[in-house]
């Protein structure tokens, strides 16, 4: 990158030991508005020395932060959640510009992350251990939940507010220190949230930020001082992170790809079900790991396909900043081309293209990465549009005759992130939730992401590692359990002599 272009666009900083640092790297990437192709900023690919400096700062800070009283950590989170609320609209505007979401969806992105920060304020009870008195004569046993050290987080482009807020607040409120690597495609709103964390009182070195690609990811996964790695993103990268970090002795949680189904029974509330699945399929331009991407019409609900098409045709495609927008642009030209290629594969493999979103042109935003709502029927489970995660506004429709067939179809898919069932039958719902092999189940809810007091519980090909983000599970992930067995004697205690057995009496 030339000196003149460096001066033309703002440079995204690193955060190392409480200092905002301009990277010394020679490699910079453009942060691009996907609706206009305007370059919003330049983001560095941090050097190895900078990554090492961030980890070293976190290691030094851990020595004192781990002993900071729980109440002090909690009060930082209380201030932090207040600052996020105060600045949410400003952050949402930047998020919309760099990621493409509508302003309403950008605010939702921030709010779902804010909920986790609010839950972090409950750390006084979340981090409690257990106690049992008199497990043997005069012997008590209790557990302590202690921080593990320096943790790292690698976040995706599709939720630049929510996913970072799933990670570092819970990690640091448990007494750990953290190195965050945001997505290099849209880091600006993430950095605004990091600035607010510093303003809230997070001490120097407790939270650090580096930017980069594979080299930085690999450095975080292999560095001797990193104790845990949290990842959200594609299956390909997530598998790499899980294997590499695991081989180097790290705790790892890796949340990966998805192919989320919505099963529609004929007795479902027709209006509610159709509105829900169309919104969940096309919202955020389909760029949610929990987006509904497959509709399974059961029995007489097969007749509802024209209604789905009619609803999809009403959705407005435009820049996220424009009022009334339902579908904004996808993140990049590369992503748009990949979606187009998969649509073409569906046609080639014999699916019926009910609605084609490839010819969308948005006046005033002709250079935008827009894909309109796209709908396929006649889809079989061997087609690429079914087997691959499209990550765009494309819905595919399959048809079966019975609920049992629908359950078998969903369970045969390798992914296990989320699934929805639409019905008014309690018996059908109970059978479905019991027999379906998917981590997160919605009953008349299309995107069953749990609230933060529960944990995100994707499964099978969508998740590696046994503990999920946020909720009680993430406290287990970011702490180690120490069990203490103690006996105290007073001066009048009877000396029982030497005991060579393992029994406590």
PDB file of N, CA, C and O in Angstrom, residues 119-179:
ATOM      1  N   UNK A 119     -25.435 -10.447  31.685  1.00  0.00           N
ATOM      2  CA  UNK A 119     -25.308 -11.691  32.447  1.00  0.00           C
ATOM      3  C   UNK A 119     -23.969 -11.766  33.166  1.00  0.00           C
ATOM      4  O   UNK A 119     -23.871 -12.324  34.269  1.00  0.00           O
ATOM      5  N   UNK A 120     -22.930 -11.192  32.549  1.00  0.00           N
ATOM      6  CA  UNK A 120     -21.614 -11.160  33.197  1.00  0.00           C
ATOM      7  C   UNK A 120     -21.653 -10.402  34.517  1.00  0.00           C
ATOM      8  O   UNK A 120     -20.830 -10.645  35.408  1.00  0.00           O
ATOM      9  N   UNK A 121     -22.609  -9.495  34.649  1.00  0.00           N
ATOM     10  CA  UNK A 121     -22.759  -8.751  35.900  1.00  0.00           C
ATOM     11  C   UNK A 121     -23.213  -9.651  37.052  1.00  0.00           C
ATOM     12  O   UNK A 121     -23.201  -9.226  38.206  1.00  0.00           O
ATOM     13  N   UNK A 122     -23.620 -10.880  36.740  1.00  0.00           N
ATOM     14  CA  UNK A 122     -24.026 -11.842  37.766  1.00  0.00           C
ATOM     15  C   UNK A 122     -22.874 -12.749  38.186  1.00  0.00           C
ATOM     16  O   UNK A 122     -23.101 -13.805  38.772  1.00  0.00           O
ATOM     17  N   UNK A 123     -21.659 -12.359  37.898  1.00  0.00           N
ATOM     18  CA  UNK A 123     -20.521 -13.240  38.135  1.00  0.00           C
ATOM     19  C   UNK A 123     -20.397 -13.637  39.608  1.00  0.00           C
ATOM     20  O   UNK A 123     -19.866 -14.702  39.927  1.00  0.00           O
ATOM     21  N   UNK A 124     -20.916 -12.815  40.509  1.00  0.00           N
ATOM     22  CA  UNK A 124     -20.844 -13.142  41.933  1.00  0.00           C
ATOM     23  C   UNK A 124     -21.503 -14.468  42.264  1.00  0.00           C
ATOM     24  O   UNK A 124     -21.071 -15.179  43.173  1.00  0.00           O
ATOM     25  N   UNK A 125     -22.545 -14.834  41.533  1.00  0.00           N
ATOM     26  CA  UNK A 125     -23.177 -16.139  41.742  1.00  0.00           C
ATOM     27  C   UNK A 125     -22.722 -17.166  40.708  1.00  0.00           C
ATOM     28  O   UNK A 125     -22.628 -18.354  41.010  1.00  0.00           O
ATOM     29  N   UNK A 126     -22.401 -16.717  39.494  1.00  0.00           N
ATOM     30  CA  UNK A 126     -22.004 -17.646  38.442  1.00  0.00           C
ATOM     31  C   UNK A 126     -20.712 -18.378  38.775  1.00  0.00           C
ATOM     32  O   UNK A 126     -20.517 -19.532  38.390  1.00  0.00           O
ATOM     33  N   UNK A 127     -19.807 -17.704  39.494  1.00  0.00           N
ATOM     34  CA  UNK A 127     -18.491 -18.280  39.748  1.00  0.00           C
ATOM     35  C   UNK A 127     -18.403 -18.948  41.126  1.00  0.00           C
ATOM     36  O   UNK A 127     -17.324 -19.300  41.582  1.00  0.00           O
ATOM     37  N   UNK A 128     -19.536 -19.129  41.758  1.00  0.00           N
ATOM     38  CA  UNK A 128     -19.527 -19.794  43.057  1.00  0.00           C
ATOM     39  C   UNK A 128     -19.120 -21.260  42.929  1.00  0.00           C
ATOM     40  O   UNK A 128     -19.453 -21.928  41.969  1.00  0.00           O
ATOM     41  N   UNK A 129     -18.414 -21.738  43.953  1.00  0.00           N
ATOM     42  CA  UNK A 129     -18.101 -23.146  44.037  1.00  0.00           C
ATOM     43  C   UNK A 129     -19.146 -23.893  44.846  1.00  0.00           C
ATOM     44  O   UNK A 129     -20.256 -23.410  45.073  1.00  0.00           O
ATOM     45  N   UNK A 130     -18.779 -25.102  45.329  1.00  0.00           N
ATOM     46  CA  UNK A 130     -19.683 -25.943  46.118  1.00  0.00           C
ATOM     47  C   UNK A 130     -19.022 -26.277  47.451  1.00  0.00           C
ATOM     48  O   UNK A 130     -17.800 -26.245  47.575  1.00  0.00           O
ATOM     49  N   UNK A 131     -19.838 -26.612  48.439  1.00  0.00           N
ATOM     50  CA  UNK A 131     -19.319 -26.895  49.782  1.00  0.00           C
ATOM     51  C   UNK A 131     -20.124 -28.033  50.409  1.00  0.00           C
ATOM     52  O   UNK A 131     -21.354 -28.049  50.335  1.00  0.00           O
ATOM     53  N   UNK A 132     -19.408 -28.964  50.970  1.00  0.00           N
ATOM     54  CA  UNK A 132     -20.045 -30.047  51.726  1.00  0.00           C
ATOM     55  C   UNK A 132     -19.352 -30.162  53.079  1.00  0.00           C
ATOM     56  O   UNK A 132     -18.140 -30.370  53.151  1.00  0.00           O
ATOM     57  N   UNK A 133     -20.120 -30.012  54.139  1.00  0.00           N
ATOM     58  CA  UNK A 133     -19.567 -30.058  55.490  1.00  0.00           C
ATOM     59  C   UNK A 133     -19.520 -31.490  56.017  1.00  0.00           C
ATOM     60  O   UNK A 133     -20.419 -32.290  55.758  1.00  0.00           O
ATOM     61  N   UNK A 134     -18.443 -31.791  56.748  1.00  0.00           N
ATOM     62  CA  UNK A 134     -18.345 -33.044  57.491  1.00  0.00           C
ATOM     63  C   UNK A 134     -18.482 -34.274  56.582  1.00  0.00           C
ATOM     64  O   UNK A 134     -19.216 -35.213  56.879  1.00  0.00           O
ATOM     65  N   UNK A 135     -17.745 -34.271  55.473  1.00  0.00           N
ATOM     66  CA  UNK A 135     -17.755 -35.445  54.604  1.00  0.00           C
ATOM     67  C   UNK A 135     -17.090 -36.644  55.283  1.00  0.00           C
ATOM     68  O   UNK A 135     -17.303 -37.801  54.918  1.00  0.00           O
ATOM     69  N   UNK A 136     -16.251 -36.380  56.284  1.00  0.00           N
ATOM     70  CA  UNK A 136     -15.703 -37.375  57.216  1.00  0.00           C
ATOM     71  C   UNK A 136     -15.572 -36.661  58.545  1.00  0.00           C
ATOM     72  O   UNK A 136     -15.935 -35.478  58.662  1.00  0.00           O
ATOM     73  N   UNK A 137     -15.069 -37.333  59.547  1.00  0.00           N
ATOM     74  CA  UNK A 137     -15.004 -36.718  60.867  1.00  0.00           C
ATOM     75  C   UNK A 137     -14.203 -35.427  60.875  1.00  0.00           C
ATOM     76  O   UNK A 137     -12.971 -35.452  60.744  1.00  0.00           O
ATOM     77  N   UNK A 138     -14.887 -34.306  61.003  1.00  0.00           N
ATOM     78  CA  UNK A 138     -14.222 -33.009  61.029  1.00  0.00           C
ATOM     79  C   UNK A 138     -13.649 -32.570  59.695  1.00  0.00           C
ATOM     80  O   UNK A 138     -12.850 -31.640  59.641  1.00  0.00           O
ATOM     81  N   UNK A 139     -14.060 -33.216  58.603  1.00  0.00           N
ATOM     82  CA  UNK A 139     -13.498 -32.924  57.280  1.00  0.00           C
ATOM     83  C   UNK A 139     -14.554 -32.256  56.397  1.00  0.00           C
ATOM     84  O   UNK A 139     -15.683 -32.745  56.303  1.00  0.00           O
ATOM     85  N   UNK A 140     -14.179 -31.139  55.779  1.00  0.00           N
ATOM     86  CA  UNK A 140     -15.042 -30.434  54.830  1.00  0.00           C
ATOM     87  C   UNK A 140     -14.403 -30.480  53.444  1.00  0.00           C
ATOM     88  O   UNK A 140     -13.178 -30.449  53.307  1.00  0.00           O
ATOM     89  N   UNK A 141     -15.239 -30.517  52.410  1.00  0.00           N
ATOM     90  CA  UNK A 141     -14.745 -30.463  51.025  1.00  0.00           C
ATOM     91  C   UNK A 141     -15.463 -29.339  50.288  1.00  0.00           C
ATOM     92  O   UNK A 141     -16.675 -29.193  50.408  1.00  0.00           O
ATOM     93  N   UNK A 142     -14.690 -28.566  49.551  1.00  0.00           N
ATOM     94  CA  UNK A 142     -15.285 -27.470  48.786  1.00  0.00           C
ATOM     95  C   UNK A 142     -14.490 -27.242  47.511  1.00  0.00           C
ATOM     96  O   UNK A 142     -13.337 -27.668  47.383  1.00  0.00           O
ATOM     97  N   UNK A 143     -15.163 -26.611  46.551  1.00  0.00           N
ATOM     98  CA  UNK A 143     -14.528 -26.335  45.264  1.00  0.00           C
ATOM     99  C   UNK A 143     -14.403 -24.844  45.041  1.00  0.00           C
ATOM    100  O   UNK A 143     -15.230 -24.045  45.492  1.00  0.00           O
ATOM    101  N   UNK A 144     -13.349 -24.480  44.331  1.00  0.00           N
ATOM    102  CA  UNK A 144     -13.103 -23.099  43.921  1.00  0.00           C
ATOM    103  C   UNK A 144     -13.102 -23.047  42.402  1.00  0.00           C
ATOM    104  O   UNK A 144     -12.564 -23.952  41.744  1.00  0.00           O
ATOM    105  N   UNK A 145     -13.691 -22.008  41.835  1.00  0.00           N
ATOM    106  CA  UNK A 145     -13.622 -21.800  40.387  1.00  0.00           C
ATOM    107  C   UNK A 145     -12.646 -20.664  40.131  1.00  0.00           C
ATOM    108  O   UNK A 145     -12.940 -19.506  40.402  1.00  0.00           O
ATOM    109  N   UNK A 146     -11.477 -21.001  39.612  1.00  0.00           N
ATOM    110  CA  UNK A 146     -10.409 -20.023  39.444  1.00  0.00           C
ATOM    111  C   UNK A 146     -10.127 -19.781  37.967  1.00  0.00           C
ATOM    112  O   UNK A 146     -10.264 -20.689  37.138  1.00  0.00           O
ATOM    113  N   UNK A 147      -9.713 -18.568  37.601  1.00  0.00           N
ATOM    114  CA  UNK A 147      -9.391 -18.268  36.201  1.00  0.00           C
ATOM    115  C   UNK A 147      -8.216 -19.096  35.712  1.00  0.00           C
ATOM    116  O   UNK A 147      -7.384 -19.549  36.505  1.00  0.00           O
ATOM    117  N   UNK A 148      -8.157 -19.281  34.395  1.00  0.00           N
ATOM    118  CA  UNK A 148      -7.142 -20.179  33.827  1.00  0.00           C
ATOM    119  C   UNK A 148      -5.948 -19.449  33.237  1.00  0.00           C
ATOM    120  O   UNK A 148      -4.900 -20.049  33.039  1.00  0.00           O
ATOM    121  N   UNK A 149      -6.084 -18.148  32.909  1.00  0.00           N
ATOM    122  CA  UNK A 149      -4.947 -17.422  32.353  1.00  0.00           C
ATOM    123  C   UNK A 149      -5.315 -16.601  31.142  1.00  0.00           C
ATOM    124  O   UNK A 149      -6.396 -16.007  31.062  1.00  0.00           O
ATOM    125  N   UNK A 150      -4.431 -16.580  30.159  1.00  0.00           N
ATOM    126  CA  UNK A 150      -4.635 -15.798  28.940  1.00  0.00           C
ATOM    127  C   UNK A 150      -5.512 -16.596  27.974  1.00  0.00           C
ATOM    128  O   UNK A 150      -5.206 -17.745  27.650  1.00  0.00           O
ATOM    129  N   UNK A 151      -6.604 -15.997  27.519  1.00  0.00           N
ATOM    130  CA  UNK A 151      -7.533 -16.631  26.576  1.00  0.00           C
ATOM    131  C   UNK A 151      -7.559 -15.826  25.279  1.00  0.00           C
ATOM    132  O   UNK A 151      -7.238 -14.636  25.261  1.00  0.00           O
ATOM    133  N   UNK A 152      -7.948 -16.479  24.201  1.00  0.00           N
ATOM    134  CA  UNK A 152      -8.007 -15.818  22.895  1.00  0.00           C
ATOM    135  C   UNK A 152      -9.355 -16.056  22.249  1.00  0.00           C
ATOM    136  O   UNK A 152      -9.986 -17.100  22.452  1.00  0.00           O
ATOM    137  N   UNK A 153      -9.793 -15.089  21.438  1.00  0.00           N
ATOM    138  CA  UNK A 153     -11.052 -15.204  20.719  1.00  0.00           C
ATOM    139  C   UNK A 153     -10.881 -14.811  19.264  1.00  0.00           C
ATOM    140  O   UNK A 153     -10.213 -13.811  18.963  1.00  0.00           O
ATOM    141  N   UNK A 154     -11.469 -15.599  18.360  1.00  0.00           N
ATOM    142  CA  UNK A 154     -11.397 -15.357  16.919  1.00  0.00           C
ATOM    143  C   UNK A 154     -12.826 -15.247  16.419  1.00  0.00           C
ATOM    144  O   UNK A 154     -13.601 -16.208  16.527  1.00  0.00           O
ATOM    145  N   UNK A 155     -13.201 -14.085  15.891  1.00  0.00           N
ATOM    146  CA  UNK A 155     -14.612 -13.815  15.613  1.00  0.00           C
ATOM    147  C   UNK A 155     -14.881 -13.648  14.117  1.00  0.00           C
ATOM    148  O   UNK A 155     -13.991 -13.287  13.350  1.00  0.00           O
ATOM    149  N   UNK A 156     -16.134 -13.885  13.673  1.00  0.00           N
ATOM    150  CA  UNK A 156     -16.490 -13.855  12.257  1.00  0.00           C
ATOM    151  C   UNK A 156     -17.026 -12.490  11.835  1.00  0.00           C
ATOM    152  O   UNK A 156     -17.293 -11.617  12.656  1.00  0.00           O
ATOM    153  N   UNK A 157     -17.254 -12.353  10.515  1.00  0.00           N
ATOM    154  CA  UNK A 157     -17.722 -11.084   9.975  1.00  0.00           C
ATOM    155  C   UNK A 157     -19.210 -10.853  10.191  1.00  0.00           C
ATOM    156  O   UNK A 157     -19.676  -9.717  10.151  1.00  0.00           O
ATOM    157  N   UNK A 158     -19.993 -11.928  10.382  1.00  0.00           N
ATOM    158  CA  UNK A 158     -21.449 -11.757  10.303  1.00  0.00           C
ATOM    159  C   UNK A 158     -22.062 -11.155  11.556  1.00  0.00           C
ATOM    160  O   UNK A 158     -23.153 -10.608  11.509  1.00  0.00           O
ATOM    161  N   UNK A 159     -21.362 -11.242  12.701  1.00  0.00           N
ATOM    162  CA  UNK A 159     -21.843 -10.606  13.919  1.00  0.00           C
ATOM    163  C   UNK A 159     -20.673  -9.888  14.607  1.00  0.00           C
ATOM    164  O   UNK A 159     -20.147 -10.368  15.619  1.00  0.00           O
ATOM    165  N   UNK A 160     -20.260  -8.741  14.072  1.00  0.00           N
ATOM    166  CA  UNK A 160     -19.072  -8.066  14.616  1.00  0.00           C
ATOM    167  C   UNK A 160     -19.281  -7.444  15.985  1.00  0.00           C
ATOM    168  O   UNK A 160     -18.313  -7.014  16.618  1.00  0.00           O
ATOM    169  N   UNK A 161     -20.512  -7.394  16.472  1.00  0.00           N
ATOM    170  CA  UNK A 161     -20.763  -6.930  17.843  1.00  0.00           C
ATOM    171  C   UNK A 161     -21.083  -8.110  18.758  1.00  0.00           C
ATOM    172  O   UNK A 161     -20.456  -8.312  19.793  1.00  0.00           O
ATOM    173  N   UNK A 162     -22.047  -8.920  18.383  1.00  0.00           N
ATOM    174  CA  UNK A 162     -22.533  -9.971  19.271  1.00  0.00           C
ATOM    175  C   UNK A 162     -21.455 -10.987  19.626  1.00  0.00           C
ATOM    176  O   UNK A 162     -21.266 -11.327  20.806  1.00  0.00           O
ATOM    177  N   UNK A 163     -20.732 -11.497  18.626  1.00  0.00           N
ATOM    178  CA  UNK A 163     -19.799 -12.586  18.901  1.00  0.00           C
ATOM    179  C   UNK A 163     -18.624 -12.131  19.772  1.00  0.00           C
ATOM    180  O   UNK A 163     -18.280 -12.817  20.743  1.00  0.00           O
ATOM    181  N   UNK A 164     -17.985 -10.984  19.511  1.00  0.00           N
ATOM    182  CA  UNK A 164     -16.959 -10.534  20.461  1.00  0.00           C
ATOM    183  C   UNK A 164     -17.508 -10.369  21.873  1.00  0.00           C
ATOM    184  O   UNK A 164     -16.822 -10.682  22.851  1.00  0.00           O
ATOM    185  N   UNK A 165     -18.759  -9.903  21.984  1.00  0.00           N
ATOM    186  CA  UNK A 165     -19.364  -9.737  23.318  1.00  0.00           C
ATOM    187  C   UNK A 165     -19.751 -11.073  23.935  1.00  0.00           C
ATOM    188  O   UNK A 165     -19.953 -11.152  25.151  1.00  0.00           O
ATOM    189  N   UNK A 166     -19.864 -12.127  23.145  1.00  0.00           N
ATOM    190  CA  UNK A 166     -20.001 -13.463  23.712  1.00  0.00           C
ATOM    191  C   UNK A 166     -18.715 -13.899  24.405  1.00  0.00           C
ATOM    192  O   UNK A 166     -18.744 -14.729  25.308  1.00  0.00           O
ATOM    193  N   UNK A 167     -17.599 -13.357  23.929  1.00  0.00           N
ATOM    194  CA  UNK A 167     -16.292 -13.898  24.331  1.00  0.00           C
ATOM    195  C   UNK A 167     -15.621 -13.121  25.460  1.00  0.00           C
ATOM    196  O   UNK A 167     -15.543 -13.595  26.591  1.00  0.00           O
ATOM    197  N   UNK A 168     -15.108 -11.929  25.148  1.00  0.00           N
ATOM    198  CA  UNK A 168     -14.191 -11.320  26.118  1.00  0.00           C
ATOM    199  C   UNK A 168     -14.848 -10.855  27.419  1.00  0.00           C
ATOM    200  O   UNK A 168     -14.195 -10.944  28.470  1.00  0.00           O
ATOM    201  N   UNK A 169     -16.101 -10.390  27.447  1.00  0.00           N
ATOM    202  CA  UNK A 169     -16.649  -9.997  28.749  1.00  0.00           C
ATOM    203  C   UNK A 169     -16.709 -11.150  29.746  1.00  0.00           C
ATOM    204  O   UNK A 169     -16.327 -11.000  30.916  1.00  0.00           O
ATOM    205  N   UNK A 170     -17.191 -12.324  29.308  1.00  0.00           N
ATOM    206  CA  UNK A 170     -17.272 -13.454  30.217  1.00  0.00           C
ATOM    207  C   UNK A 170     -15.897 -13.952  30.615  1.00  0.00           C
ATOM    208  O   UNK A 170     -15.674 -14.360  31.767  1.00  0.00           O
ATOM    209  N   UNK A 171     -14.949 -13.908  29.684  1.00  0.00           N
ATOM    210  CA  UNK A 171     -13.595 -14.366  30.006  1.00  0.00           C
ATOM    211  C   UNK A 171     -12.948 -13.476  31.060  1.00  0.00           C
ATOM    212  O   UNK A 171     -12.392 -13.966  32.052  1.00  0.00           O
ATOM    213  N   UNK A 172     -13.024 -12.164  30.875  1.00  0.00           N
ATOM    214  CA  UNK A 172     -12.311 -11.280  31.804  1.00  0.00           C
ATOM    215  C   UNK A 172     -13.048 -11.121  33.129  1.00  0.00           C
ATOM    216  O   UNK A 172     -12.419 -10.942  34.171  1.00  0.00           O
ATOM    217  N   UNK A 173     -14.387 -11.227  33.113  1.00  0.00           N
ATOM    218  CA  UNK A 173     -15.095 -11.107  34.386  1.00  0.00           C
ATOM    219  C   UNK A 173     -14.827 -12.319  35.268  1.00  0.00           C
ATOM    220  O   UNK A 173     -14.946 -12.251  36.497  1.00  0.00           O
ATOM    221  N   UNK A 174     -14.425 -13.443  34.651  1.00  0.00           N
ATOM    222  CA  UNK A 174     -14.030 -14.632  35.419  1.00  0.00           C
ATOM    223  C   UNK A 174     -12.603 -14.512  35.954  1.00  0.00           C
ATOM    224  O   UNK A 174     -12.146 -15.416  36.671  1.00  0.00           O
ATOM    225  N   UNK A 175     -11.898 -13.437  35.602  1.00  0.00           N
ATOM    226  CA  UNK A 175     -10.549 -13.219  36.115  1.00  0.00           C
ATOM    227  C   UNK A 175      -9.437 -13.537  35.146  1.00  0.00           C
ATOM    228  O   UNK A 175      -8.253 -13.492  35.506  1.00  0.00           O
ATOM    229  N   UNK A 176      -9.782 -13.851  33.886  1.00  0.00           N
ATOM    230  CA  UNK A 176      -8.779 -14.118  32.865  1.00  0.00           C
ATOM    231  C   UNK A 176      -8.396 -12.832  32.140  1.00  0.00           C
ATOM    232  O   UNK A 176      -9.064 -11.801  32.279  1.00  0.00           O
ATOM    233  N   UNK A 177      -7.356 -12.907  31.345  1.00  0.00           N
ATOM    234  CA  UNK A 177      -7.038 -11.832  30.411  1.00  0.00           C
ATOM    235  C   UNK A 177      -7.269 -12.351  29.000  1.00  0.00           C
ATOM    236  O   UNK A 177      -7.408 -13.561  28.784  1.00  0.00           O
ATOM    237  N   UNK A 178      -7.311 -11.445  28.003  1.00  0.00           N
ATOM    238  CA  UNK A 178      -7.856 -11.829  26.709  1.00  0.00           C
ATOM    239  C   UNK A 178      -7.126 -11.144  25.559  1.00  0.00           C
ATOM    240  O   UNK A 178      -6.750  -9.968  25.650  1.00  0.00           O
ATOM    241  N   UNK A 179      -6.951 -11.918  24.477  1.00  0.00           N
ATOM    242  CA  UNK A 179      -6.463 -11.383  23.208  1.00  0.00           C
ATOM    243  C   UNK A 179      -7.535 -11.660  22.157  1.00  0.00           C
ATOM    244  O   UNK A 179      -7.864 -12.825  21.897  1.00  0.00           O
TER     245      UNK A 179
END
